[in-house]
Amino acid sequence: MKRVIYRLLGMVLTLVVSSFIIFAAMYAAPGDPVTFLIGNPENITPERIAEVRAQYNLDQPLLVQYWLWASSAFTGDLGVSFQYHQGVGDLMATRLPATLALVALSSVFFIVAGIGLGILAALRQGRRTDSTVTAFTTLASSVPSFVIGLLLVSVFAVGLRWFPVSGAGDGFLDRIHHLILPALALAVGAVAIISRVTRQSMVEQLATDHVEAARSFGLSASKVVRRHVLRNSWGPILTMVALVVASMLAGTVVVESVFGISGVGKLLVDAINTHDFPVVQAVLLYMVVTYMVVTTMVDLVHPLLDPRIKARNKNS
Amino acid sequence: MTALQTPVPLPIASRKRKDLAYMASLWFLALLILVAAVAPWIAPYPPGAVDFSAIWQSPGAAHLLGTDQVGQDLLSRLILGTRESLLGPLALLALATVVGVTIGTVAAWNGGWVDLLLARITDVMFAFPGLLFVVLVIAVFGKGPGTTVVALALAYAPVIAKFTRSLALAEMAKSYVDAYRVQGVGGLMLCLRYIVPNLAPALLGYLVVLFGEGLMSLATLSFLGFGAQPPSSEWGLMVQEGQAGIIQGHIWPTLIPGAVIAAVVVAVNVVGVRISDRLNARFEE
Amino acid sequence: MLLDIENLSLSIQAKGHTNKILDSVSLAVAAGEVVGLVGESGSGKSTTARAVLRLHPEGAQVTGRIQVAGISVLPGTDRDLKRVRSSEAAMIHQDPRAAFNPVRRIGDSLTERLVQVLRADRGEAHAKGLALLEAVGIRQPDRRMRQYPHELSGGMLQRVMIAAALTSDPKLLLADEATSALDVTTQAEVLAILRDLQQERDLGVLFITHDLHLAAAYCDRVYVMYRGCLVEELAGTDLFIAARHEYTKKLLSAVPTITARPSTTEATA
């Protein structure tokens, strides 16, 4: 219990610091924060300056400003976009479904392929299949996701016309149809990570005495793998899966740009290009918060999978 | 039961294959450095040579790798872009190493608040997944190759610092450090002349792998339009510029620079893994 | 014969040269007989026992014949192998803490063979498990069934392992240094339990140990193994008296006794 509280406190502290960095970053920018916040020089008018000053409480000390920003962000008020003149919260709400669908579909791909290839490599350890899987996944993870994305577009969308070239689609089936290629592009790097963790974790388990003991009393190979090898490997595998899913939100920035999907990642890129700082801050905050919450959750849930860790925590 | 077995050493054939991959990677990288050095003299066309009568050409005799949307020779652009594409990651690593090794060594040597601060900074850095920290810096300081290199260096520095710290702690536990101290060698002198040089080999393997990652990150940022700006022919930017042609079926302008990026990253990883393996083997002995 | 090993040879290819692990090993264990297999670590004792259940490394080259209760394991079909593994023979491993899956409850591990391999009814398997835990002297067996391996002491786990080995009523036990990891008092307790059960069930036991005193006291017959070869076969009671082979003598002389100091220091052990 103590550990849970410490871990949560640690998370809150890190969140406060990182959100402060996100907020205070604009003060580090050369020049007056007002001109910076307004961004586009054409928009600089006395009214606009007054408006921004009031909105950002610029006459207050930095810490007070941060507090006002963070507390209103906490209640869902993330400010107003300079570019779209629309609440940042609403803006993100319209963009979020496409991004979440992309991450979800991509997660299905990389979990199935990554764990599957990892199991295959572990069971064929030291043989040709093993080195082929390792070589293939390492190679695939060395290709940047935007190159993979463009390759997929040119072959399957432009060449074979199986999939649309861009967009996120409407309705369930159409959305999946649109998102298959982007999800694949996003998943490729993750497959290498997950298959490596799966393989490593299973290879360690395969060498243990209890696995040999299970074989010694006649348990079939598939049951040995399911009930002993895989069962005991889940901890590291699931931890890594959760971390990869959480960091994928950041990966959507690239893939959404390649496939012209108007999701949160594309919103971030556009916001940077148009100096729409409230949007930049909000999107970064949302990605960092999600990532932090997921990593903390993983830390807290992990012991439940392994009674030994649970016991150790109880004792300490 | 064929599926389950105890570990066996790699068959000899596969080890030979690995040697081949290592040698091929080394030669490829050496060739690339040579190309970067003499790029302006070997590029068939001068930089910015536009030819609107020959746009989107497929590979052929006049243009070995074809041309892009304004008729620039792709091979020439590729060759001319070698310098920037390779110097970028190199510069970012150099900067990150200087900062990281300094902080890491000081943290290991002093302990105390420097060490605590390093731990907190890494915590906060790890809260930003992927390239988000770099994106934040770019949002504040504007786009451009300089900003991206510095931002990536800042993002990498804590990781290098953490790695250096753990290496330095192990090094400082060795008896020669005490021996020099007894002789009156100062802390700074000891760190600069003995400890850091002794860490260098282990650090090198790590840095090589980071180089591949850095190259990929820089290319990605350039692709997003945050890094290198036209008329540069940095490879990531080349991919982005070629993107428009894909819908019309012109795949070469994106495929070629993309493949080159991938090839360099693969080669660098192969070499990096080999160097780390060798160093580990030496440590185990 | 319950266990019959004839001319068992085993070698492993590593880095281009062949390592001969076992060289023409022939031994037999009758029902109701406790047969010791002694030798230094690395002499091939464990490999011999593992080969009986075909647990040797996949890449190994094995020749010879192994039969358990008349069923051929080597050469043998997968079906026969499964039958021997599940019902005829059971292995008791050296380190009980490593031999139990740490994330499964004792009850699961104990009844796994019955439920998952022999397809017994869960309730029956549970009842049998409880009875066997009592038979190996474990109090509160019901509670133990719900616990995890890390919550039990080493001695208790070793007793659970004996119980687990007996769930399918095998005729042959392969005890691979079954008590070496335990402290002296626990060792005595576990040995007594093993002895009682062996006599009660008329079990054949292949008892692997590096402890010559234990082998002499515990086994009806003892084989001495040296570098993958059996060099001598003796009655347990004769081990310290009638040994003829040079190696056995060396091994015996290296054993510290209370009455006499070891006479030589050249022993390899």
PDB file of N, CA and C in Angstrom, chain C residues 211-256:
ATOM      1  N   ASP C 211      26.936 -38.088  -2.197  1.00  0.00           N
ATOM      2  CA  ASP C 211      27.249 -38.377  -0.799  1.00  0.00           C
ATOM      3  C   ASP C 211      27.410 -39.888  -0.629  1.00  0.00           C
ATOM      4  N   LEU C 212      28.658 -40.341  -0.506  1.00  0.00           N
ATOM      5  CA  LEU C 212      28.922 -41.782  -0.490  1.00  0.00           C
ATOM      6  C   LEU C 212      28.388 -42.455   0.766  1.00  0.00           C
ATOM      7  N   HIS C 213      28.450 -41.763   1.888  1.00  0.00           N
ATOM      8  CA  HIS C 213      27.902 -42.327   3.124  1.00  0.00           C
ATOM      9  C   HIS C 213      26.418 -42.582   2.980  1.00  0.00           C
ATOM     10  N   LEU C 214      25.753 -41.596   2.425  1.00  0.00           N
ATOM     11  CA  LEU C 214      24.312 -41.709   2.227  1.00  0.00           C
ATOM     12  C   LEU C 214      24.011 -42.877   1.308  1.00  0.00           C
ATOM     13  N   ALA C 215      24.771 -42.973   0.211  1.00  0.00           N
ATOM     14  CA  ALA C 215      24.553 -44.054  -0.743  1.00  0.00           C
ATOM     15  C   ALA C 215      24.755 -45.409  -0.058  1.00  0.00           C
ATOM     16  N   ALA C 216      25.823 -45.530   0.733  1.00  0.00           N
ATOM     17  CA  ALA C 216      26.120 -46.797   1.396  1.00  0.00           C
ATOM     18  C   ALA C 216      24.998 -47.164   2.362  1.00  0.00           C
ATOM     19  N   ALA C 217      24.467 -46.170   3.053  1.00  0.00           N
ATOM     20  CA  ALA C 217      23.459 -46.446   4.075  1.00  0.00           C
ATOM     21  C   ALA C 217      22.084 -46.667   3.476  1.00  0.00           C
ATOM     22  N   TYR C 218      21.824 -46.030   2.355  1.00  0.00           N
ATOM     23  CA  TYR C 218      20.449 -45.953   1.869  1.00  0.00           C
ATOM     24  C   TYR C 218      20.140 -46.960   0.761  1.00  0.00           C
ATOM     25  N   CYS C 219      21.178 -47.354  -0.003  1.00  0.00           N
ATOM     26  CA  CYS C 219      20.909 -48.095  -1.233  1.00  0.00           C
ATOM     27  C   CYS C 219      21.222 -49.582  -1.082  1.00  0.00           C
ATOM     28  N   ASP C 220      20.438 -50.374  -1.814  1.00  0.00           N
ATOM     29  CA  ASP C 220      20.708 -51.804  -1.850  1.00  0.00           C
ATOM     30  C   ASP C 220      21.956 -52.077  -2.689  1.00  0.00           C
ATOM     31  N   ARG C 221      22.023 -51.414  -3.812  1.00  0.00           N
ATOM     32  CA  ARG C 221      23.182 -51.555  -4.687  1.00  0.00           C
ATOM     33  C   ARG C 221      23.643 -50.164  -5.090  1.00  0.00           C
ATOM     34  N   VAL C 222      24.936 -50.053  -5.412  1.00  0.00           N
ATOM     35  CA  VAL C 222      25.466 -48.750  -5.808  1.00  0.00           C
ATOM     36  C   VAL C 222      26.308 -48.903  -7.070  1.00  0.00           C
ATOM     37  N   TYR C 223      26.043 -48.019  -8.056  1.00  0.00           N
ATOM     38  CA  TYR C 223      26.918 -47.942  -9.227  1.00  0.00           C
ATOM     39  C   TYR C 223      27.822 -46.724  -9.046  1.00  0.00           C
ATOM     40  N   VAL C 224      29.089 -46.860  -9.429  1.00  0.00           N
ATOM     41  CA  VAL C 224      30.004 -45.733  -9.354  1.00  0.00           C
ATOM     42  C   VAL C 224      30.271 -45.244 -10.778  1.00  0.00           C
ATOM     43  N   MET C 225      30.109 -43.964 -10.984  1.00  0.00           N
ATOM     44  CA  MET C 225      30.246 -43.415 -12.329  1.00  0.00           C
ATOM     45  C   MET C 225      31.447 -42.474 -12.381  1.00  0.00           C
ATOM     46  N   TYR C 226      32.205 -42.583 -13.482  1.00  0.00           N
ATOM     47  CA  TYR C 226      33.380 -41.734 -13.642  1.00  0.00           C
ATOM     48  C   TYR C 226      33.484 -41.322 -15.104  1.00  0.00           C
ATOM     49  N   ARG C 227      33.431 -40.063 -15.357  1.00  0.00           N
ATOM     50  CA  ARG C 227      33.541 -39.539 -16.722  1.00  0.00           C
ATOM     51  C   ARG C 227      32.654 -40.251 -17.724  1.00  0.00           C
ATOM     52  N   GLY C 228      31.395 -40.459 -17.344  1.00  0.00           N
ATOM     53  CA  GLY C 228      30.440 -41.026 -18.288  1.00  0.00           C
ATOM     54  C   GLY C 228      30.466 -42.534 -18.375  1.00  0.00           C
ATOM     55  N   CYS C 229      31.344 -43.196 -17.574  1.00  0.00           N
ATOM     56  CA  CYS C 229      31.369 -44.651 -17.589  1.00  0.00           C
ATOM     57  C   CYS C 229      31.023 -45.177 -16.206  1.00  0.00           C
ATOM     58  N   LEU C 230      30.353 -46.325 -16.173  1.00  0.00           N
ATOM     59  CA  LEU C 230      30.165 -47.000 -14.892  1.00  0.00           C
ATOM     60  C   LEU C 230      31.434 -47.809 -14.636  1.00  0.00           C
ATOM     61  N   VAL C 231      32.101 -47.539 -13.510  1.00  0.00           N
ATOM     62  CA  VAL C 231      33.366 -48.237 -13.276  1.00  0.00           C
ATOM     63  C   VAL C 231      33.215 -49.372 -12.273  1.00  0.00           C
ATOM     64  N   GLU C 232      32.160 -49.345 -11.466  1.00  0.00           N
ATOM     65  CA  GLU C 232      32.044 -50.389 -10.462  1.00  0.00           C
ATOM     66  C   GLU C 232      30.610 -50.529  -9.998  1.00  0.00           C
ATOM     67  N   GLU C 233      30.235 -51.726  -9.613  1.00  0.00           N
ATOM     68  CA  GLU C 233      28.909 -51.973  -9.051  1.00  0.00           C
ATOM     69  C   GLU C 233      29.104 -52.743  -7.767  1.00  0.00           C
ATOM     70  N   LEU C 234      28.521 -52.250  -6.665  1.00  0.00           N
ATOM     71  CA  LEU C 234      28.748 -52.861  -5.356  1.00  0.00           C
ATOM     72  C   LEU C 234      27.452 -52.909  -4.582  1.00  0.00           C
ATOM     73  N   ALA C 235      27.373 -53.811  -3.623  1.00  0.00           N
ATOM     74  CA  ALA C 235      26.252 -53.756  -2.684  1.00  0.00           C
ATOM     75  C   ALA C 235      26.468 -52.528  -1.799  1.00  0.00           C
ATOM     76  N   GLY C 236      25.389 -51.889  -1.393  1.00  0.00           N
ATOM     77  CA  GLY C 236      25.502 -50.671  -0.605  1.00  0.00           C
ATOM     78  C   GLY C 236      26.365 -50.880   0.631  1.00  0.00           C
ATOM     79  N   THR C 237      26.154 -51.976   1.300  1.00  0.00           N
ATOM     80  CA  THR C 237      26.888 -52.219   2.542  1.00  0.00           C
ATOM     81  C   THR C 237      28.366 -52.469   2.287  1.00  0.00           C
ATOM     82  N   ASP C 238      28.723 -52.853   1.047  1.00  0.00           N
ATOM     83  CA  ASP C 238      30.122 -53.149   0.728  1.00  0.00           C
ATOM     84  C   ASP C 238      30.894 -51.948   0.224  1.00  0.00           C
ATOM     85  N   LEU C 239      30.190 -50.840   0.028  1.00  0.00           N
ATOM     86  CA  LEU C 239      30.809 -49.708  -0.672  1.00  0.00           C
ATOM     87  C   LEU C 239      32.129 -49.289  -0.050  1.00  0.00           C
ATOM     88  N   PHE C 240      32.153 -49.195   1.274  1.00  0.00           N
ATOM     89  CA  PHE C 240      33.378 -48.714   1.918  1.00  0.00           C
ATOM     90  C   PHE C 240      34.378 -49.834   2.194  1.00  0.00           C
ATOM     91  N   ILE C 241      33.946 -51.088   1.956  1.00  0.00           N
ATOM     92  CA  ILE C 241      34.826 -52.213   2.285  1.00  0.00           C
ATOM     93  C   ILE C 241      35.444 -52.836   1.046  1.00  0.00           C
ATOM     94  N   ALA C 242      34.595 -53.067   0.048  1.00  0.00           N
ATOM     95  CA  ALA C 242      35.037 -53.953  -1.026  1.00  0.00           C
ATOM     96  C   ALA C 242      35.372 -53.254  -2.326  1.00  0.00           C
ATOM     97  N   ALA C 243      35.439 -51.914  -2.324  1.00  0.00           N
ATOM     98  CA  ALA C 243      35.703 -51.217  -3.580  1.00  0.00           C
ATOM     99  C   ALA C 243      37.024 -51.654  -4.178  1.00  0.00           C
ATOM    100  N   ARG C 244      37.019 -51.919  -5.495  1.00  0.00           N
ATOM    101  CA  ARG C 244      38.243 -52.399  -6.130  1.00  0.00           C
ATOM    102  C   ARG C 244      38.819 -51.376  -7.086  1.00  0.00           C
ATOM    103  N   HIS C 245      37.925 -50.687  -7.758  1.00  0.00           N
ATOM    104  CA  HIS C 245      38.409 -49.793  -8.807  1.00  0.00           C
ATOM    105  C   HIS C 245      39.172 -48.616  -8.205  1.00  0.00           C
ATOM    106  N   GLU C 246      40.260 -48.210  -8.886  1.00  0.00           N
ATOM    107  CA  GLU C 246      41.103 -47.104  -8.417  1.00  0.00           C
ATOM    108  C   GLU C 246      40.280 -45.859  -8.104  1.00  0.00           C
ATOM    109  N   TYR C 247      39.373 -45.552  -9.046  1.00  0.00           N
ATOM    110  CA  TYR C 247      38.624 -44.312  -8.913  1.00  0.00           C
ATOM    111  C   TYR C 247      37.736 -44.347  -7.681  1.00  0.00           C
ATOM    112  N   THR C 248      37.055 -45.478  -7.462  1.00  0.00           N
ATOM    113  CA  THR C 248      36.187 -45.586  -6.298  1.00  0.00           C
ATOM    114  C   THR C 248      36.994 -45.380  -5.028  1.00  0.00           C
ATOM    115  N   LYS C 249      38.177 -45.992  -5.001  1.00  0.00           N
ATOM    116  CA  LYS C 249      39.020 -45.860  -3.811  1.00  0.00           C
ATOM    117  C   LYS C 249      39.398 -44.409  -3.573  1.00  0.00           C
ATOM    118  N   LYS C 250      39.756 -43.751  -4.666  1.00  0.00           N
ATOM    119  CA  LYS C 250      40.120 -42.335  -4.551  1.00  0.00           C
ATOM    120  C   LYS C 250      38.960 -41.527  -4.002  1.00  0.00           C
ATOM    121  N   LEU C 251      37.803 -41.831  -4.576  1.00  0.00           N
ATOM    122  CA  LEU C 251      36.601 -41.105  -4.175  1.00  0.00           C
ATOM    123  C   LEU C 251      36.326 -41.333  -2.693  1.00  0.00           C
ATOM    124  N   LEU C 252      36.461 -42.599  -2.287  1.00  0.00           N
ATOM    125  CA  LEU C 252      36.183 -42.945  -0.882  1.00  0.00           C
ATOM    126  C   LEU C 252      37.184 -42.288   0.050  1.00  0.00           C
ATOM    127  N   SER C 253      38.423 -42.236  -0.390  1.00  0.00           N
ATOM    128  CA  SER C 253      39.448 -41.695   0.496  1.00  0.00           C
ATOM    129  C   SER C 253      39.299 -40.188   0.656  1.00  0.00           C
ATOM    130  N   ALA C 254      38.585 -39.578  -0.277  1.00  0.00           N
ATOM    131  CA  ALA C 254      38.395 -38.128  -0.179  1.00  0.00           C
ATOM    132  C   ALA C 254      37.241 -37.777   0.742  1.00  0.00           C
ATOM    133  N   VAL C 255      36.477 -38.807   1.170  1.00  0.00           N
ATOM    134  CA  VAL C 255      35.336 -38.530   2.038  1.00  0.00           C
ATOM    135  C   VAL C 255      35.827 -38.359   3.470  1.00  0.00           C
ATOM    136  N   PRO C 256      35.543 -37.236   4.083  1.00  0.00           N
ATOM    137  CA  PRO C 256      35.978 -37.076   5.461  1.00  0.00           C
ATOM    138  C   PRO C 256      35.154 -37.981   6.381  1.00  0.00           C
TER     139      PRO C 256
END
